PDB file of C-alpha atoms in Angstrom:
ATOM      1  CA  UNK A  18      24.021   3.144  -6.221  1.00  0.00           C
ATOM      2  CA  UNK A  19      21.632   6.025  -6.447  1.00  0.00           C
ATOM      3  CA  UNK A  20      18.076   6.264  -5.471  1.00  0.00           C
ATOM      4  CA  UNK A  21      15.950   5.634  -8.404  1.00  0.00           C
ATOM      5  CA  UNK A  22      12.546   6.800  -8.511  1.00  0.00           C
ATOM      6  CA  UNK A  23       9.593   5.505 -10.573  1.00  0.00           C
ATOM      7  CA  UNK A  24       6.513   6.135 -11.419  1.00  0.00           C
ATOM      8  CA  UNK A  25       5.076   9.542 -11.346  1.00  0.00           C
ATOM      9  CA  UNK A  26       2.107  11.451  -9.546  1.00  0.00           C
ATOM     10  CA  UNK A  27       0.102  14.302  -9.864  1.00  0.00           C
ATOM     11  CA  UNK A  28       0.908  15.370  -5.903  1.00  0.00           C
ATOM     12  CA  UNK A  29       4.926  15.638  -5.423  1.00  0.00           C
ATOM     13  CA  UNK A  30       5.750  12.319  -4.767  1.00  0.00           C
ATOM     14  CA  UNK A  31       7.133   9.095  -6.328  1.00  0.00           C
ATOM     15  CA  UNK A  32       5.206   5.778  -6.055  1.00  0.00           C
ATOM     16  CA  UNK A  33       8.007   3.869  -5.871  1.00  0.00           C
ATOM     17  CA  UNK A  34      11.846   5.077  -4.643  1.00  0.00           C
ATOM     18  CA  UNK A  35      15.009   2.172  -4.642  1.00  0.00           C
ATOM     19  CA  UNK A  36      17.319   2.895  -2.173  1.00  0.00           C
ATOM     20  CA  UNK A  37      19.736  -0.102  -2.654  1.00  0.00           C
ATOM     21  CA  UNK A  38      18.327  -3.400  -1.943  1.00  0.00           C
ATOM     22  CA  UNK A  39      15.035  -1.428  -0.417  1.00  0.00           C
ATOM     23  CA  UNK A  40      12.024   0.013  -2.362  1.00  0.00           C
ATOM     24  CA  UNK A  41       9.404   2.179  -0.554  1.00  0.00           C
ATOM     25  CA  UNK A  42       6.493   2.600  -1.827  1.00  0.00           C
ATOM     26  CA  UNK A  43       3.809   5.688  -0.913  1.00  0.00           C
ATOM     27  CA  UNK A  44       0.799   5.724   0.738  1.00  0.00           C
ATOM     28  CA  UNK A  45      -1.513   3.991  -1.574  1.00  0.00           C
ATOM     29  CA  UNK A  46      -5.099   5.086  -1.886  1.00  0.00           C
ATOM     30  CA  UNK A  47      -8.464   3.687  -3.138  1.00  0.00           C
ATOM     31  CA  UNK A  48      -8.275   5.919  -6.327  1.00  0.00           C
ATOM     32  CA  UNK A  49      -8.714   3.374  -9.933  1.00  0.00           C
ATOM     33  CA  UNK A  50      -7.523   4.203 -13.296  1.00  0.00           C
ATOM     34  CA  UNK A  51      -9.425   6.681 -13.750  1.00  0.00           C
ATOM     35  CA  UNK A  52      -8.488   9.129 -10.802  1.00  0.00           C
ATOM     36  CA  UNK A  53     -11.680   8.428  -8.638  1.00  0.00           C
ATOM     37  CA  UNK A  54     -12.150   7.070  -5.645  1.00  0.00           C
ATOM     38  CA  UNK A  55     -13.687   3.421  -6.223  1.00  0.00           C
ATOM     39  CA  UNK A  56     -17.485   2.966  -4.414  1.00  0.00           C
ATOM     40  CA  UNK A  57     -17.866   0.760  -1.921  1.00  0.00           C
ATOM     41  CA  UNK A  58     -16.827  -0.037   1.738  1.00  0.00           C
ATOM     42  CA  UNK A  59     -13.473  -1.409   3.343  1.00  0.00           C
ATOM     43  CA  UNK A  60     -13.131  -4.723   0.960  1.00  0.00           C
ATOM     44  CA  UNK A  61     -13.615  -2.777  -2.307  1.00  0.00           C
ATOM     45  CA  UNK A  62     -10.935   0.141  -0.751  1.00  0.00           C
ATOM     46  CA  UNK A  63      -8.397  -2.225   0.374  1.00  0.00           C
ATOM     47  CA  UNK A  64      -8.679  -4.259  -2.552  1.00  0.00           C
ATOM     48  CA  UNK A  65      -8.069  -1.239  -4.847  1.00  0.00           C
ATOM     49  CA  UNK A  66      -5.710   0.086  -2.413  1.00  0.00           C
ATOM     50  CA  UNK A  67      -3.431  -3.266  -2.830  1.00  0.00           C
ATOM     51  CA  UNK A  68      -3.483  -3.188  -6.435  1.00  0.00           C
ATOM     52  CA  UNK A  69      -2.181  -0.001  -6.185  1.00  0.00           C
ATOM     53  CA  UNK A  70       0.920  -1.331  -4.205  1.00  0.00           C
ATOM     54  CA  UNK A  71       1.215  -4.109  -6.380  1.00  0.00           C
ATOM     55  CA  UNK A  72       1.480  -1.713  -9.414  1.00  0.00           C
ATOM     56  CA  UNK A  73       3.931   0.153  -7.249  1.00  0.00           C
ATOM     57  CA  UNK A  74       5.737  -2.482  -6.638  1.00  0.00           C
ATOM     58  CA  UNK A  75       6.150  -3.391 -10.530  1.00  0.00           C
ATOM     59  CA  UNK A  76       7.585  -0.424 -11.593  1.00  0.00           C
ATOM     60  CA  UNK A  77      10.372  -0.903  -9.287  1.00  0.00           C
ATOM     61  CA  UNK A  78      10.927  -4.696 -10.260  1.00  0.00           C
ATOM     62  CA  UNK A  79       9.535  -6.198  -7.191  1.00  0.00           C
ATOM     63  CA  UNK A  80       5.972  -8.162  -6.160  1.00  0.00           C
ATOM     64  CA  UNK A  81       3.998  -8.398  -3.394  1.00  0.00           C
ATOM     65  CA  UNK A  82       6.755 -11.164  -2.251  1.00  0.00           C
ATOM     66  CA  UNK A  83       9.064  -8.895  -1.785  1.00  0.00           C
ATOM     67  CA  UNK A  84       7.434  -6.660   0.636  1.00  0.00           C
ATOM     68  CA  UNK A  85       9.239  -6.830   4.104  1.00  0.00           C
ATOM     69  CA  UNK A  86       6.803  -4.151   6.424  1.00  0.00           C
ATOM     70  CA  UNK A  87       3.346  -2.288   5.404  1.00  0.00           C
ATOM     71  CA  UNK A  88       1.486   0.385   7.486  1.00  0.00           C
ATOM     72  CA  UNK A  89      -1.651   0.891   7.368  1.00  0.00           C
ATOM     73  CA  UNK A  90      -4.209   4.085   8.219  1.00  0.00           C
ATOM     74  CA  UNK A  91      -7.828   2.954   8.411  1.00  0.00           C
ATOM     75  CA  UNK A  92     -10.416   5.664   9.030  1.00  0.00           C
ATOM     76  CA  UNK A  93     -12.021   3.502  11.160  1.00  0.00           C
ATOM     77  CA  UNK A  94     -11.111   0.499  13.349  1.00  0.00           C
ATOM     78  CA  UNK A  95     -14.199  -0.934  12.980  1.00  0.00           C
ATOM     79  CA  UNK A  96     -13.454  -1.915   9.511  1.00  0.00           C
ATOM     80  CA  UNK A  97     -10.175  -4.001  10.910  1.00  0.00           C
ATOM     81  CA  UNK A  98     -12.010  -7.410  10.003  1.00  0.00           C
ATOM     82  CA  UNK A  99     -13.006  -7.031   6.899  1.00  0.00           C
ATOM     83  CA  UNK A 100      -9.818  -5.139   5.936  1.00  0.00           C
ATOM     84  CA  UNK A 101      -8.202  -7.989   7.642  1.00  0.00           C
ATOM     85  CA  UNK A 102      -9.649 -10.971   5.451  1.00  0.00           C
ATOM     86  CA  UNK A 103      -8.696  -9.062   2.123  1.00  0.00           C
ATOM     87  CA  UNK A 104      -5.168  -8.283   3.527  1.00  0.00           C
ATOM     88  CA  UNK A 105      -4.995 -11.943   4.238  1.00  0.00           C
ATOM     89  CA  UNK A 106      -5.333 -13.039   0.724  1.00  0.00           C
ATOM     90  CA  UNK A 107      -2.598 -10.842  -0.930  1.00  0.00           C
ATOM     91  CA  UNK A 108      -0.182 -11.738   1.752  1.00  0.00           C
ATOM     92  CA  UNK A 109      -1.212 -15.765   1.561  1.00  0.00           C
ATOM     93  CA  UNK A 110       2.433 -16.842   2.797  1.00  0.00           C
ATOM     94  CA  UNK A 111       4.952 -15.389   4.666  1.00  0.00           C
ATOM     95  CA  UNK A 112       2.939 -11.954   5.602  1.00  0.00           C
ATOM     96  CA  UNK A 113       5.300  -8.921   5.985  1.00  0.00           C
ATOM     97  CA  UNK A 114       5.454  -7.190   9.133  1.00  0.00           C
ATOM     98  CA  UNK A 115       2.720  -4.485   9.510  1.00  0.00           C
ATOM     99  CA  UNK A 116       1.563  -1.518  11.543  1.00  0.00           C
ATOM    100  CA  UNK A 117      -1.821  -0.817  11.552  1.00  0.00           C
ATOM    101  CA  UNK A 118      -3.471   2.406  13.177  1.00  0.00           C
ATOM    102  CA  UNK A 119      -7.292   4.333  12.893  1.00  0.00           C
ATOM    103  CA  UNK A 120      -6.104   7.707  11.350  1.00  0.00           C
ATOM    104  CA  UNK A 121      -8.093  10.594   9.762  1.00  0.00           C
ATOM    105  CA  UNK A 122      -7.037  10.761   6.281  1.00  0.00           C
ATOM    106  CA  UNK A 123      -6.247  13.588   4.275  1.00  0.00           C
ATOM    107  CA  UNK A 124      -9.417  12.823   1.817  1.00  0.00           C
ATOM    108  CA  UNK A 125     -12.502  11.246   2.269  1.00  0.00           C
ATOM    109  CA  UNK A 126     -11.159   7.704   1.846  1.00  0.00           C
ATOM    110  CA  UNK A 127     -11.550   4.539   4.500  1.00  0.00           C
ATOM    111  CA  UNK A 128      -8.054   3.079   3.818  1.00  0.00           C
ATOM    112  CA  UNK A 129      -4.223   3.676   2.908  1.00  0.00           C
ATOM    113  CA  UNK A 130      -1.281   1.366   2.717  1.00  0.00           C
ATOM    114  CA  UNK A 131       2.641   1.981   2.030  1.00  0.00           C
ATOM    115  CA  UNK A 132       4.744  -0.882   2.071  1.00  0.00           C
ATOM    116  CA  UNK A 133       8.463  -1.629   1.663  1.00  0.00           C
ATOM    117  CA  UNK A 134       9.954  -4.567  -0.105  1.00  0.00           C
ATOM    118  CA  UNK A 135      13.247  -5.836  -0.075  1.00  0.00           C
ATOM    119  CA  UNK A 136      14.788  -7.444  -3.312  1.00  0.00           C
ATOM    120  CA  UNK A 137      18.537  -7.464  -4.245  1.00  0.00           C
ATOM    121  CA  UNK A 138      19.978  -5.720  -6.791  1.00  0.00           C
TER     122      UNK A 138
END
């Protein structure tokens, strides 16, 4: 099977690429709808930033379920906790395995996330 790619950005990359039974999904940012960064601190960030994976996710045919292994590049490591308890709600059951590491990102953001998922086709 070839790799199938979905979704579409305005920086070259796909959101979402299927490579078999795998789907990797990009970095995800804190950016809404409409193309801005959303206000707030870590909780609002990661919470936009996990929608953004979920959507991600969709377009391949997958859900948060699915996801096998995130990483994730906070700006600061102070902001582990609170990042931490929003985290904890998307991944209720089963969490995937994760990475997490303070980074400088490449805009003024305080969080990003990429996750694979596994789901057979």
């Amino acid at each position: 099977m070839p790799k199938q790619c979905f979704g579409t950005s305005h920086v070259p990359l796909s959101p979402a690429v299927r490579a078999g039974d795998m789907v990797y999904v990009s970095g995800q940012v804190p950016v809404g709808s409409d193309g801005m960064v959303v206000s707030g601190g870590i909780a609002e960030q990661t919470e936009q930033v996990l929608s953004n994976v979920k959507a991600a996710l969709a377009l391949a045919g997958c859900t948060m379920g699915d996801v096998v292994k995130t990483t994730v590049w906070l700006e600061d490591a102070r902001d582990f906790g609170a990042f931490n308890a929003v985290y904890a709600r998307h991944f209720p059951k089963d969490p995937p395995a994760r990475t997490t590491v303070e980074s400088r990102l490449m805009i003024d953001i305080k969080i990003e996330v990429e996750a694979v998922a596994y789901r057979p086709v």
